[in-house]
Coordinates of C-alpha atoms in Angstrom, one line a residue:
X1 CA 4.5 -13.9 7.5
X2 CA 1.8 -11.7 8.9
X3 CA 2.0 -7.9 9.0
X4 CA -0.3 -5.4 10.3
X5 CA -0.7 -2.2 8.5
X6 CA -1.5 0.7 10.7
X7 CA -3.4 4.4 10.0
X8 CA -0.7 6.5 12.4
X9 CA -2.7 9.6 13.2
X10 CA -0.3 11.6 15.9
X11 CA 2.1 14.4 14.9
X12 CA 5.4 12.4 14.4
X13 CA 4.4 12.4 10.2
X14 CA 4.1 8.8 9.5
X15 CA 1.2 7.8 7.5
X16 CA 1.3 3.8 8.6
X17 CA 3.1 1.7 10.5
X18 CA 4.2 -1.5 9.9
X19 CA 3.9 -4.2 12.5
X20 CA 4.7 -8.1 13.2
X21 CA 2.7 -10.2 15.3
X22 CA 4.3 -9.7 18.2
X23 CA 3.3 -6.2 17.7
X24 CA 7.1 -4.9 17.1
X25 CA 7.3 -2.3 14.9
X26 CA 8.7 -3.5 11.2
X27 CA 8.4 -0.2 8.6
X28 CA 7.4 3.3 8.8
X29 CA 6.0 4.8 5.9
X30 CA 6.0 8.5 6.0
X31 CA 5.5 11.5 3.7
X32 CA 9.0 12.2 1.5
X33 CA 8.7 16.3 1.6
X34 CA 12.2 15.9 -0.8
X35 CA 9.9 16.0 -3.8
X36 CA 7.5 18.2 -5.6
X37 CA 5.1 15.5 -6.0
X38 CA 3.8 13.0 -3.1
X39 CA 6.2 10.8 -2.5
X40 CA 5.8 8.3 0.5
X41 CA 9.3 6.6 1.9
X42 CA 8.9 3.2 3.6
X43 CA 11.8 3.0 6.2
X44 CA 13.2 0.5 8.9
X45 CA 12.6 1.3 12.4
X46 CA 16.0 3.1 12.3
X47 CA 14.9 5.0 9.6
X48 CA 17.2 3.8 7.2
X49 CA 14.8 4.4 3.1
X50 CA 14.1 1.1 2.1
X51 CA 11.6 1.7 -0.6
X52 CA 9.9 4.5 -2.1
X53 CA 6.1 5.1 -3.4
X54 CA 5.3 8.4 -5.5
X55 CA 1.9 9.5 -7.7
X56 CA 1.0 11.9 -9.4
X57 CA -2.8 13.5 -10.3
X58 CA -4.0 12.0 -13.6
X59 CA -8.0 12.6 -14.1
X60 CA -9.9 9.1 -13.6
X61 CA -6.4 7.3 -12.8
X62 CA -4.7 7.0 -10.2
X63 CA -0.8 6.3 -10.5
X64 CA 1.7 5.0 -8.2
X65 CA 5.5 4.6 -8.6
X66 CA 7.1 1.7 -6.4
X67 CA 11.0 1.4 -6.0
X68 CA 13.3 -0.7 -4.3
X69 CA 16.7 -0.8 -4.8
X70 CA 16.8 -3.2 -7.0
X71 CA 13.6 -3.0 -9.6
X72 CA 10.7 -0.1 -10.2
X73 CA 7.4 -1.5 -10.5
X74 CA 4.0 1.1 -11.8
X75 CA 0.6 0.4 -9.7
X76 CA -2.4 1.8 -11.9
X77 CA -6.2 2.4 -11.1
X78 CA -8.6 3.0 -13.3
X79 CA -11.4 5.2 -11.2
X80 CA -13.3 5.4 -14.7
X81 CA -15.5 2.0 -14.4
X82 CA -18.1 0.8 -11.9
X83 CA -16.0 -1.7 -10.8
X84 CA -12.3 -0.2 -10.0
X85 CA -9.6 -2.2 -12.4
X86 CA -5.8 -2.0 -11.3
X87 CA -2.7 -3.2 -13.5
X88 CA 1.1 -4.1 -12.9
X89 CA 3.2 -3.1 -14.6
X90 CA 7.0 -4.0 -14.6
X91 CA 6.0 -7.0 -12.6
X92 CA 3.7 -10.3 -13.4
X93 CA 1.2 -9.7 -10.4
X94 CA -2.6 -8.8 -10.3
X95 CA -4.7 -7.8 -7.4
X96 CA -8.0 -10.0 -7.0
X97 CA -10.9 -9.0 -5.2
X98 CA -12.5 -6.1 -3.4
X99 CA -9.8 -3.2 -3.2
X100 CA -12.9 -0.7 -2.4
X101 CA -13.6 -2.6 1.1
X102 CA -9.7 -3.4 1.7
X103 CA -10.3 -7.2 1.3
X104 CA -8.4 -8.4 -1.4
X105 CA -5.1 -10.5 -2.4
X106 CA -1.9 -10.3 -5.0
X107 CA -1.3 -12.9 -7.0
X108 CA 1.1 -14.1 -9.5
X109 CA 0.6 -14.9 -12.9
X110 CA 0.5 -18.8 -11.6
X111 CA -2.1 -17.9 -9.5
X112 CA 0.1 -18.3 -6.5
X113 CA -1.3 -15.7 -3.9
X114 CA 1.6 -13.7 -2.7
X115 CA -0.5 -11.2 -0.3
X116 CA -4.2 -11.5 1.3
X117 CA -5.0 -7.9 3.1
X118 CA -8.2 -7.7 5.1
X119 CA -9.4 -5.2 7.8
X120 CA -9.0 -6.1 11.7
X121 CA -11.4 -4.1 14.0
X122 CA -11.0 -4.0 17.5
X123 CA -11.5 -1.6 20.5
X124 CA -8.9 0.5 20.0
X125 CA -6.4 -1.9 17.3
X126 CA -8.3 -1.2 13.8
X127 CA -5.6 -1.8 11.1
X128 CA -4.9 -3.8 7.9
X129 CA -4.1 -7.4 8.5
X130 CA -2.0 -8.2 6.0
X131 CA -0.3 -12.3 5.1
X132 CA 2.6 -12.3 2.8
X133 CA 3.9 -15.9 1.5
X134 CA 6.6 -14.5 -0.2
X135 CA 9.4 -12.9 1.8
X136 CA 12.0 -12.1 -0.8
X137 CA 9.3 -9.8 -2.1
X138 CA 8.1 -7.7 1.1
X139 CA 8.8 -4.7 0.7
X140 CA 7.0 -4.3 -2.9
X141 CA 4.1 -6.0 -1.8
X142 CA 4.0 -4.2 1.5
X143 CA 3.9 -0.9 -0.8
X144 CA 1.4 -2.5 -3.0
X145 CA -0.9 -3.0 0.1
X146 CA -0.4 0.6 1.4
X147 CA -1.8 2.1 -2.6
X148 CA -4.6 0.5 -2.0
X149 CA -5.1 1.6 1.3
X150 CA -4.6 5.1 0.0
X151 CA -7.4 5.0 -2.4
X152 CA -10.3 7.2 -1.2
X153 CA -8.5 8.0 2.0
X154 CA -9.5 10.7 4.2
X155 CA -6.8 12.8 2.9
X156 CA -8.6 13.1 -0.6
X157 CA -10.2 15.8 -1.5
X158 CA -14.0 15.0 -2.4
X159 CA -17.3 16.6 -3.0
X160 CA -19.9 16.4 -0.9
X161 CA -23.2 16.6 -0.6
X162 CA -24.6 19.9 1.2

């Protein structure tokens, strides 16, 4: 099934949106202001919580929580190395590839590739294409794809260079 994953920049306070190919919207994945810490909810288009995404600031790491309702899955980078290294755990998946440029793919511990994610520029349309082979795992993988989209977003705070 392909997905496209969406920067939403107006007012309405979703982060992404979620679309099919037919360009119907599928998930919106907003910021969850229930919680002291950032917490992102991933809803239906009726805004029913589906799934829920949460971090919090450790130095050199960065941390995210993924439920569902039915298992709770950790999402860990390690900022520390040249080359940023992620881990799963709770679940037998690894991310291959370039999560710096956004081009990269989940895969199980078979090797089976479960998600590919790659940028898709055009006038006006610039979002995530994202291809997800298994569907009874959508939502999670889906969530997966949006923590590494939010690595070194614009909504980091960063130093620079004056």
């Amino acid at each position: 099934m392909k997905l496209f994953l969406k920067r939403d920049i107006s007012s309405d306070g979703a982060l992404f949106i979620v679309f099919d190919e037919l360009g119907k919207e599928k998930f919106y994945v907003g910021r969850d202001n229930r919680h002291s810490h950032f917490t992102l909810s991933i809803t239906d288009t009726n805004f029913n919580r589906l799934c829920s995404i949460s971090t919090v600031p450790l130095p050199m790491l960065k941390a995210f929580t993924i439920k569902d309702k039915k298992i709770t899955i950790r999402l860990i980078f390690n900022k520390n190395t040249s080359r940023q290294m992620c881990y799963y755990y709770g679940i037998s998946w690894r991310i291959r590839g370039d999560i710096v440029n956004k081009t990269f793919e989940i895969v199980d511990n078979d090797n089976t590739v479960l998600l590919t994610h790659s940028g898709k520029w055009s006038r006006g349309n610039d979002c995530y294409e994202i291809n997800i082979t298994e569907g009874s795992r959508e939502l999670l993988l889906v969530a997966s794809a949006i923590c590494v989209d939010l690595l070194q977003s614009a909504d980091e705070k960063q130093l620079q260079t004056v």
